[in-house]
CSV table of C-alpha atoms in Angstrom, one decimal:
chain,number,residue,atom,x,y,z
A,1,MET,CA,0.0,0.0,0.0
A,2,VAL,CA,1.2,3.5,-0.8
A,3,SER,CA,0.1,6.0,1.8
A,4,SER,CA,-1.2,9.4,0.7
A,5,THR,CA,2.0,11.1,2.1
A,6,GLU,CA,4.0,8.9,-0.2
A,7,GLU,CA,1.8,9.6,-3.1
A,8,ASN,CA,2.1,13.3,-2.5
A,9,PHE,CA,5.9,12.9,-2.3
A,10,ASN,CA,5.9,11.1,-5.7
A,11,LYS,CA,4.0,13.9,-7.3
A,12,LYS,CA,6.3,16.5,-5.7
A,13,LEU,CA,9.4,14.7,-6.8
A,14,LEU,CA,8.3,14.3,-10.4
A,15,ASN,CA,7.8,18.0,-10.7
A,16,VAL,CA,11.2,19.2,-9.4
A,17,SER,CA,14.0,20.0,-11.7
A,18,VAL,CA,17.7,20.3,-10.8
A,19,SER,CA,17.5,24.1,-10.9
A,20,GLU,CA,14.7,24.4,-8.3
A,21,HIS,CA,17.0,24.8,-5.4
A,22,ALA,CA,14.4,25.9,-2.9
A,23,LYS,CA,12.3,22.8,-3.4
A,24,ILE,CA,15.3,20.5,-3.4
A,25,ALA,CA,16.5,22.1,-0.1
A,26,LYS,CA,13.1,21.6,1.6
A,27,LEU,CA,12.9,18.0,0.5
A,28,ILE,CA,16.4,17.2,1.7
A,29,THR,CA,15.6,18.6,5.1
A,30,LEU,CA,12.5,16.3,5.3
A,31,ILE,CA,14.6,13.3,4.4
A,32,GLU,CA,17.4,14.3,6.7
A,33,ASN,CA,15.0,14.6,9.6
A,34,ASN,CA,13.4,11.3,8.8
A,35,GLU,CA,10.0,12.9,8.0
A,36,LEU,CA,10.0,11.4,4.5
A,37,ASN,CA,11.1,7.8,4.1
A,38,LEU,CA,12.3,6.9,0.6
A,39,ALA,CA,12.7,3.2,1.4
A,40,SER,CA,8.9,2.8,1.2
A,41,PHE,CA,8.8,4.8,-2.0
A,42,VAL,CA,7.8,2.2,-4.5
A,43,LEU,CA,8.9,3.8,-7.7
A,44,THR,CA,12.3,4.8,-6.4
A,45,GLN,CA,14.5,2.4,-8.3
A,46,ASN,CA,12.7,2.9,-11.7
A,47,MET,CA,12.9,6.6,-11.4
A,48,VAL,CA,16.6,6.9,-10.8
A,49,ASN,CA,18.6,8.6,-13.6
A,50,LYS,CA,20.7,5.6,-14.7
A,51,SER,CA,23.6,7.9,-15.9
A,52,SER,CA,23.9,9.6,-12.5
A,53,ILE,CA,27.2,8.9,-10.8
A,54,ALA,CA,27.8,9.4,-7.1
A,55,ILE,CA,31.4,10.1,-6.2
A,56,GLY,CA,32.9,10.2,-2.7
A,57,ILE,CA,35.6,12.7,-2.0
A,58,THR,CA,37.5,11.7,1.1
A,59,GLY,CA,40.7,12.4,3.0
A,60,GLY,CA,42.0,13.8,6.2
A,61,ALA,CA,41.1,17.2,7.7
A,62,GLY,CA,42.5,20.1,5.6
A,63,VAL,CA,43.9,18.1,2.7
A,64,GLY,CA,41.8,20.2,0.2
A,65,LYS,CA,38.6,18.2,-0.4
A,66,SER,CA,36.3,21.3,-0.7
A,67,THR,CA,38.8,23.2,-2.9
A,68,PHE,CA,39.1,20.1,-5.1
A,69,ILE,CA,35.3,19.9,-5.4
A,70,ASP,CA,35.1,23.6,-6.3
A,71,LYS,CA,37.4,23.0,-9.3
A,72,PHE,CA,35.8,19.7,-10.1
A,73,ILE,CA,32.4,21.5,-10.5
A,74,LEU,CA,33.9,23.9,-12.9
A,75,GLN,CA,35.2,21.0,-15.0
A,76,ALA,CA,31.8,19.4,-15.0
A,77,LEU,CA,30.2,22.6,-16.1
A,78,VAL,CA,32.5,22.7,-19.2
A,79,GLU,CA,30.8,19.5,-20.2
A,80,ARG,CA,27.4,21.0,-19.3
A,81,LYS,CA,26.8,18.4,-16.5
A,82,SER,CA,24.5,19.2,-13.6
A,83,VAL,CA,26.2,18.7,-10.2
A,84,ALA,CA,24.9,18.2,-6.6
A,85,VAL,CA,27.3,18.4,-3.7
A,86,ILE,CA,26.7,17.1,-0.2
A,87,ALA,CA,29.4,18.4,2.0
A,88,ILE,CA,29.4,16.6,5.4
A,89,ASP,CA,31.0,18.2,8.5
A,90,PRO,CA,31.4,16.7,11.9
A,91,THR,CA,28.8,17.1,14.7
A,92,SER,CA,30.2,17.6,18.2
A,93,GLU,CA,29.5,14.6,20.4
A,94,ILE,CA,29.7,16.9,23.4
A,95,THR,CA,27.6,19.9,22.4
A,96,TYR,CA,25.7,18.4,19.4
A,97,GLY,CA,26.6,21.5,17.4
A,98,THR,CA,28.1,21.5,13.9
A,99,LEU,CA,30.1,24.1,12.0
A,100,LEU,CA,29.3,23.6,8.4
A,101,GLY,CA,32.3,25.4,7.0
A,102,ASP,CA,32.8,24.0,3.5
A,103,ARG,CA,31.0,26.8,1.9
A,104,ILE,CA,34.0,29.1,2.4
A,105,ARG,CA,35.9,27.1,-0.2
A,106,PHE,CA,33.1,27.0,-2.8
A,107,ASN,CA,32.7,29.6,-5.5
A,108,THR,CA,29.2,30.8,-5.0
A,109,ASP,CA,28.9,32.1,-8.6
A,110,TYR,CA,28.9,29.0,-10.7
A,111,PRO,CA,27.6,30.0,-14.1
A,112,SER,CA,24.8,27.5,-14.0
A,113,LYS,CA,21.6,26.9,-12.0
A,114,GLY,CA,22.5,23.2,-12.4
A,115,VAL,CA,24.8,23.3,-9.4
A,116,TYR,CA,23.3,22.6,-6.0
A,117,ILE,CA,25.3,22.5,-2.8
A,118,ARG,CA,24.1,21.4,0.6
A,119,SER,CA,26.0,21.1,3.8
A,120,LEU,CA,25.1,18.2,6.1
A,121,ALA,CA,25.8,17.6,9.7
A,122,SER,CA,27.2,14.1,10.5
A,123,SER,CA,24.8,14.1,13.4
A,124,ASN,CA,25.0,11.4,16.0
A,125,SER,CA,26.7,9.0,13.6
A,126,SER,CA,30.0,7.3,14.7
A,127,THR,CA,31.0,6.7,11.1
A,128,GLY,CA,30.7,10.3,9.9
A,129,ILE,CA,27.9,9.3,7.6
A,130,PRO,CA,24.5,10.9,8.5
A,131,ALA,CA,21.6,8.5,8.7
A,132,GLY,CA,19.7,10.0,5.7
A,133,LEU,CA,22.6,10.1,3.3
A,134,GLY,CA,21.6,7.0,1.3
A,135,ASP,CA,18.1,8.3,0.7
A,136,ILE,CA,19.4,11.8,-0.1
A,137,ILE,CA,21.7,10.3,-2.9
A,138,VAL,CA,18.8,8.3,-4.3
A,139,PHE,CA,16.7,11.5,-4.2
A,140,LEU,CA,19.3,13.5,-6.1
A,141,LYS,CA,19.5,10.7,-8.7
A,142,ILE,CA,15.8,10.8,-9.2
A,143,LEU,CA,16.0,14.5,-9.8
A,144,GLY,CA,18.5,13.7,-12.5
A,145,PHE,CA,21.7,15.3,-11.4
A,146,ASP,CA,24.5,14.0,-13.7
A,147,ILE,CA,27.2,14.1,-10.9
A,148,ILE,CA,26.6,13.8,-7.2
A,149,LEU,CA,29.7,14.6,-5.1
A,150,ILE,CA,29.8,13.5,-1.4
A,151,GLU,CA,32.4,15.2,0.6
A,152,THR,CA,33.1,13.2,3.8
A,153,VAL,CA,34.2,14.6,7.1
A,154,GLY,CA,38.0,14.6,7.5
A,155,ILE,CA,38.9,10.9,7.9
A,156,GLY,CA,41.5,9.0,9.9
A,157,GLN,CA,43.0,5.6,9.5
A,158,ASN,CA,39.9,3.4,9.2
A,159,ASP,CA,37.0,5.5,8.0
A,160,ILE,CA,35.6,3.9,4.9
A,161,GLU,CA,31.8,3.8,5.4
A,162,ILE,CA,31.4,6.2,2.4
A,163,HIS,CA,32.1,3.3,-0.1
A,164,LYS,CA,28.7,1.8,0.6
A,165,TYR,CA,27.0,4.9,-0.8
A,166,VAL,CA,28.9,5.9,-3.9
A,167,GLU,CA,30.1,4.4,-7.2
A,168,LYS,CA,33.5,5.9,-7.2
A,169,ILE,CA,35.9,7.2,-4.5
A,170,ILE,CA,38.5,9.9,-5.0
A,171,THR,CA,41.0,10.1,-2.1
A,172,ILE,CA,43.1,13.1,-1.3
A,173,PRO,CA,45.9,11.7,0.7
A,174,SER,CA,47.5,13.4,3.7
A,175,HIS,CA,51.2,14.2,3.3
A,176,ASP,CA,51.9,12.8,6.8
A,177,SER,CA,51.3,9.2,5.8
A,178,ASP,CA,54.3,9.2,3.6
A,179,ASP,CA,56.0,5.9,4.4
A,180,TRP,CA,55.0,2.4,3.3
A,181,VAL,CA,53.7,1.0,6.5
A,182,GLN,CA,51.3,3.9,7.0
A,183,GLN,CA,49.9,3.3,3.5
A,184,PHE,CA,49.6,-0.5,4.1
A,185,LYS,CA,47.5,0.2,7.1
A,186,LEU,CA,45.1,2.8,5.7
A,187,GLY,CA,41.5,1.6,5.4
A,188,VAL,CA,40.9,4.1,2.6
A,189,ASN,CA,43.4,2.3,0.4
A,190,GLU,CA,40.9,-0.6,0.1
A,191,ILE,CA,38.2,1.7,-1.5
A,192,SER,CA,40.0,4.3,-3.5
A,193,ASP,CA,39.5,4.5,-7.3
A,194,LEU,CA,41.8,7.5,-7.8
A,195,TYR,CA,44.3,9.4,-5.7
A,196,PHE,CA,44.7,13.2,-6.1
A,197,ILE,CA,47.9,14.2,-4.2
A,198,ASN,CA,47.1,17.9,-3.5
A,199,LYS,CA,49.1,21.0,-2.8
A,200,THR,CA,52.0,20.7,-5.3
A,201,ASP,CA,52.1,24.4,-5.0
A,202,LYS,CA,53.0,24.2,-1.3
A,203,VAL,CA,54.8,21.0,-0.5
A,204,ASN,CA,57.0,18.4,-2.1
A,205,THR,CA,54.6,15.6,-2.8
A,206,LYS,CA,57.2,13.1,-4.0
A,207,THR,CA,57.5,11.0,-0.8
A,208,THR,CA,53.7,10.7,-0.5
A,209,LYS,CA,53.4,9.6,-4.1
A,210,ASN,CA,56.2,7.1,-3.7
A,211,ALA,CA,54.6,5.6,-0.6
A,212,ILE,CA,51.2,5.2,-2.3
A,213,GLU,CA,52.8,3.7,-5.4
A,214,GLU,CA,54.8,1.2,-3.4
A,215,TYR,CA,51.6,0.0,-1.7
A,216,LEU,CA,49.7,-0.2,-5.0
A,217,ASN,CA,52.6,-1.9,-6.7
A,218,ILE,CA,52.4,-4.7,-4.1
A,219,LYS,CA,48.6,-4.9,-3.9
A,220,TYR,CA,47.9,-4.8,-7.7
A,221,SER,CA,51.2,-6.0,-9.1
A,222,ASN,CA,50.9,-5.4,-12.8
A,223,ASN,CA,47.2,-5.1,-12.8
A,224,ILE,CA,46.0,-2.4,-15.1
A,225,ASP,CA,43.0,-1.8,-12.9
A,226,ALA,CA,45.1,-0.2,-10.2
A,227,PRO,CA,43.9,3.2,-9.2
A,228,SER,CA,45.6,6.2,-10.8
A,229,VAL,CA,47.8,8.4,-8.6
A,230,LEU,CA,47.7,12.0,-9.8
A,231,GLU,CA,49.4,15.1,-8.4
A,232,GLY,CA,48.2,18.7,-8.6
A,233,SER,CA,47.1,21.8,-6.9
A,234,ALA,CA,43.3,22.2,-6.4
A,235,LEU,CA,43.9,25.8,-5.4
A,236,GLN,CA,45.6,26.6,-8.7
A,237,ASN,CA,43.3,24.3,-10.7
A,238,ILE,CA,46.3,22.2,-11.8
A,239,GLY,CA,45.6,18.5,-12.4
A,240,VAL,CA,41.9,18.6,-11.6
A,241,LYS,CA,40.9,18.2,-15.2
A,242,THR,CA,43.0,15.0,-15.5
A,243,ALA,CA,41.3,13.7,-12.4
A,244,TYR,CA,37.9,14.5,-13.8
A,245,ASP,CA,38.6,12.8,-17.1
A,246,LYS,CA,39.9,9.7,-15.4
A,247,ILE,CA,37.1,9.3,-12.9
A,248,MET,CA,34.4,10.0,-15.6
A,249,GLY,CA,36.0,7.6,-18.0
A,250,ASN,CA,36.7,10.3,-20.7
B,1,MET,CA,29.3,26.2,29.0
B,2,GLN,CA,26.1,24.6,30.1
B,3,ILE,CA,25.0,21.6,28.0
B,4,ASN,CA,21.4,20.6,28.4
B,5,LYS,CA,18.3,19.4,26.5
B,6,ASN,CA,18.3,22.6,24.5
B,7,ASN,CA,21.5,21.7,22.8
B,8,ARG,CA,19.7,18.6,21.3
B,9,LEU,CA,16.7,20.8,20.3
B,10,ARG,CA,19.0,23.3,18.7
B,11,SER,CA,20.9,20.6,16.7
B,12,LYS,CA,18.0,20.4,14.3
B,13,LYS,CA,18.1,24.1,13.5
B,14,ARG,CA,20.3,25.6,10.8
B,15,VAL,CA,21.6,29.2,11.1
B,16,LEU,CA,23.6,31.0,8.3
B,17,ILE,CA,26.2,33.5,9.5
B,18,ALA,CA,27.2,35.7,6.6
B,19,LYS,CA,29.5,38.6,5.9
B,20,LEU,CA,27.8,41.1,3.6
B,21,GLY,CA,29.8,43.6,1.7
B,22,LEU,CA,33.5,44.4,1.4
B,23,ASP,CA,34.7,44.7,5.1
B,24,GLY,CA,37.1,42.0,6.1
B,25,HIS,CA,36.6,42.0,9.8
B,26,ASP,CA,35.3,38.6,10.8
B,27,ARG,CA,36.4,38.1,14.3
B,28,GLY,CA,32.9,38.9,15.5
B,29,ALA,CA,31.3,36.6,13.0
B,30,LYS,CA,33.7,33.8,14.0
B,31,ILE,CA,32.9,34.3,17.7
B,32,ILE,CA,29.1,34.0,17.0
B,33,VAL,CA,29.7,31.0,14.7
B,34,ASN,CA,31.6,29.2,17.5
B,35,PHE,CA,29.3,30.2,20.2
B,36,LEU,CA,26.1,29.1,18.4
B,37,LYS,CA,27.9,25.8,17.3
B,38,GLU,CA,28.8,25.1,21.0
B,39,SER,CA,25.2,25.8,21.9
B,40,GLY,CA,24.2,23.0,19.6
B,41,TYR,CA,23.1,24.8,16.4
B,42,GLN,CA,24.1,23.8,12.9
B,43,VAL,CA,26.0,26.8,11.8
B,44,ILE,CA,26.9,27.6,8.2
B,45,TYR,CA,29.5,30.2,7.7
B,46,SER,CA,29.5,32.1,4.3
B,47,GLY,CA,33.1,33.4,4.4
B,48,LEU,CA,34.0,37.0,3.6
B,49,HIS,CA,32.9,39.5,1.0
B,50,LYS,CA,29.5,38.0,0.0
B,51,THR,CA,26.9,39.9,-2.0
B,52,ALA,CA,23.2,40.0,-1.1
B,53,GLU,CA,22.5,37.7,-4.0
B,54,GLN,CA,25.1,35.2,-2.9
B,55,ILE,CA,23.9,35.1,0.7
B,56,VAL,CA,20.3,34.6,-0.4
B,57,ASN,CA,21.3,31.8,-2.7
B,58,ILE,CA,23.2,30.0,0.1
B,59,ALA,CA,20.2,30.4,2.4
B,60,ILE,CA,18.0,28.8,-0.2
B,61,GLN,CA,20.3,25.9,-1.0
B,62,GLU,CA,21.0,25.3,2.7
B,63,ASP,CA,17.3,25.6,3.8
B,64,VAL,CA,18.3,27.7,6.9
B,65,ASP,CA,16.0,28.7,9.7
B,66,ALA,CA,17.7,32.1,10.3
B,67,ILE,CA,20.3,34.4,8.8
B,68,GLY,CA,22.7,36.4,10.9
B,69,ILE,CA,24.6,39.1,9.0
B,70,SER,CA,27.8,40.7,10.2
B,71,ILE,CA,28.6,44.2,9.0
B,72,LEU,CA,31.4,46.5,10.2
B,73,SER,CA,31.8,48.7,7.1
B,74,GLY,CA,29.2,51.4,8.0
B,75,SER,CA,27.3,50.7,4.7
B,76,HIS,CA,24.7,48.7,6.5
B,77,THR,CA,21.7,50.7,5.3
B,78,GLU,CA,22.5,50.3,1.6
B,79,LEU,CA,23.6,46.7,1.9
B,80,VAL,CA,20.7,45.5,4.1
B,81,SER,CA,18.3,47.2,1.7
B,82,GLN,CA,19.8,45.3,-1.3
B,83,PHE,CA,19.7,42.2,0.8
B,84,PHE,CA,15.9,42.4,1.5
B,85,THR,CA,15.2,43.3,-2.1
B,86,GLU,CA,16.9,40.1,-3.0
B,87,LEU,CA,15.2,38.1,-0.2
B,88,ASN,CA,11.8,39.3,-1.1
B,89,SER,CA,12.3,38.6,-4.8
B,90,LYS,CA,13.0,35.0,-4.0
B,91,SER,CA,10.0,34.7,-1.7
B,92,LEU,CA,12.0,34.2,1.4
B,93,SER,CA,10.7,37.2,3.3
B,94,LYS,CA,9.5,35.1,6.2
B,95,ILE,CA,12.9,34.0,7.2
B,96,ILE,CA,14.4,35.3,10.4
B,97,VAL,CA,17.2,37.9,10.0
B,98,PHE,CA,19.4,39.4,12.6
B,99,ILE,CA,22.3,41.7,12.2
B,100,GLY,CA,25.5,42.3,14.2
B,101,GLY,CA,28.3,44.8,13.9
B,102,THR,CA,29.0,48.5,14.2
B,103,ILE,CA,25.4,49.7,13.8
B,104,PRO,CA,24.6,53.1,15.5
B,105,SER,CA,21.3,53.1,17.4
B,106,TYR,CA,19.9,55.8,15.2
B,107,ASP,CA,19.8,53.4,12.3
B,108,PHE,CA,17.9,50.7,14.2
B,109,ASN,CA,14.5,51.8,13.0
B,110,ILE,CA,15.6,52.1,9.4
B,111,LEU,CA,16.9,48.6,9.5
B,112,LYS,CA,13.9,47.2,11.3
B,113,GLY,CA,11.7,49.0,8.7
B,114,LEU,CA,13.6,47.1,6.0
B,115,GLY,CA,12.7,43.8,7.7
B,116,VAL,CA,15.5,43.0,10.2
B,117,ASP,CA,14.1,41.1,13.2
B,118,GLU,CA,16.8,42.0,15.7
B,119,LEU,CA,20.0,44.0,16.0
B,120,PHE,CA,23.1,43.2,18.1
B,121,PRO,CA,25.5,46.1,17.9
B,122,THR,CA,29.1,46.0,19.1
B,123,GLY,CA,29.2,45.6,22.9
B,124,THR,CA,26.3,43.1,22.9
B,125,GLU,CA,26.4,40.4,25.6
B,126,ILE,CA,26.8,37.2,23.6
B,127,ALA,CA,24.3,35.3,25.7
B,128,SER,CA,21.6,37.7,24.6
B,129,VAL,CA,22.0,36.6,21.0
B,130,LEU,CA,21.4,33.0,22.1
B,131,PHE,CA,18.5,33.9,24.3
B,132,TRP,CA,16.8,35.8,21.5
B,133,LEU,CA,17.5,33.2,18.8
B,134,ASP,CA,16.2,30.4,21.1
B,135,LYS,CA,13.1,32.3,21.7
B,136,THR,CA,12.6,33.2,18.1
B,137,LEU,CA,13.2,29.6,16.9
B,138,GLN,CA,11.0,28.3,19.7
B,139,ILE,CA,13.6,26.3,21.4
B,140,SER,CA,12.1,25.4,24.7
B,141,ASN,CA,13.8,26.6,27.9
B,142,SER,CA,12.8,23.7,30.0
B,143,LYS,CA,15.7,21.7,31.4
């Protein structure tokens, strides 16, 4: 049985386009607060835009995830793709407050109404993934966004929950894990499809690159499916196009 | 800082703190951002040098419950007027708006006439911002 609430939701969904930011925002709030449950939404799977791709952007605090996303969006716009970004920031376990600060890094004047950005509190989740994230991604796919970028909270050695929610993962490695044993331990190395070693404008990235490549060389041997390891500067928009082309299969 | 049931209630509410115009003084904004965060709110910070249009677009995309604007440039009357023109054109006129910064008391009525719900000039006791916001967003004061 489909309740009347769900029927109304169906109708609402079908009438929303990717440029209707106010409606999208209100519906995400309802999903986030568990006031609308997509799991019981019977048409969900059929309505999903099959060409939508959800990409997780992960890495430690301060590695440049938001800045990378900012430039990634510009690349997507060159190809006239619509983009939704969900930027997750950590909720305090002590005060329950959240500083949603990723907006500072995003250019607020993307030359398209097809870019929608939403900050999300990790809420009381120990994995850094808010309870509603799965449904929010499905919802954004139903709306028809071509690319859905999920920025995780800054991660540590073993935070890999994001891989259950997205098709691809881009990892921005920390420069402090630049010896082989650190790389062999990292959980994120089991889920990454592409590495973007950031901040070539600021630091020498060679030891980080070597450490990751040593790990990949042992894990994948000569396997051509091994993830790409790219270097660049998100701030200066160097290397982001290459990362975009690789992950999008161009 | 006292952590109580209200922190949980506040944690569902989203507040945008924004810097409108060209002044680059954001210590006050950062203090408010951190204070409201530690009180349990979800706080979105816009960063410096935002236009009225940019702030309204952020408020729409983020589905915020209130917007706090910080201005220390002296151009508050012009900027806030532009801001409300933008806000009203996007049908967001019901959203709660409060302003902090170097606002002389003789401008209060002008700003309230434009649609500002409350003003917190320099020298404001920070707890009064929280008290007002809680009351306006109907956060219960029961312990």
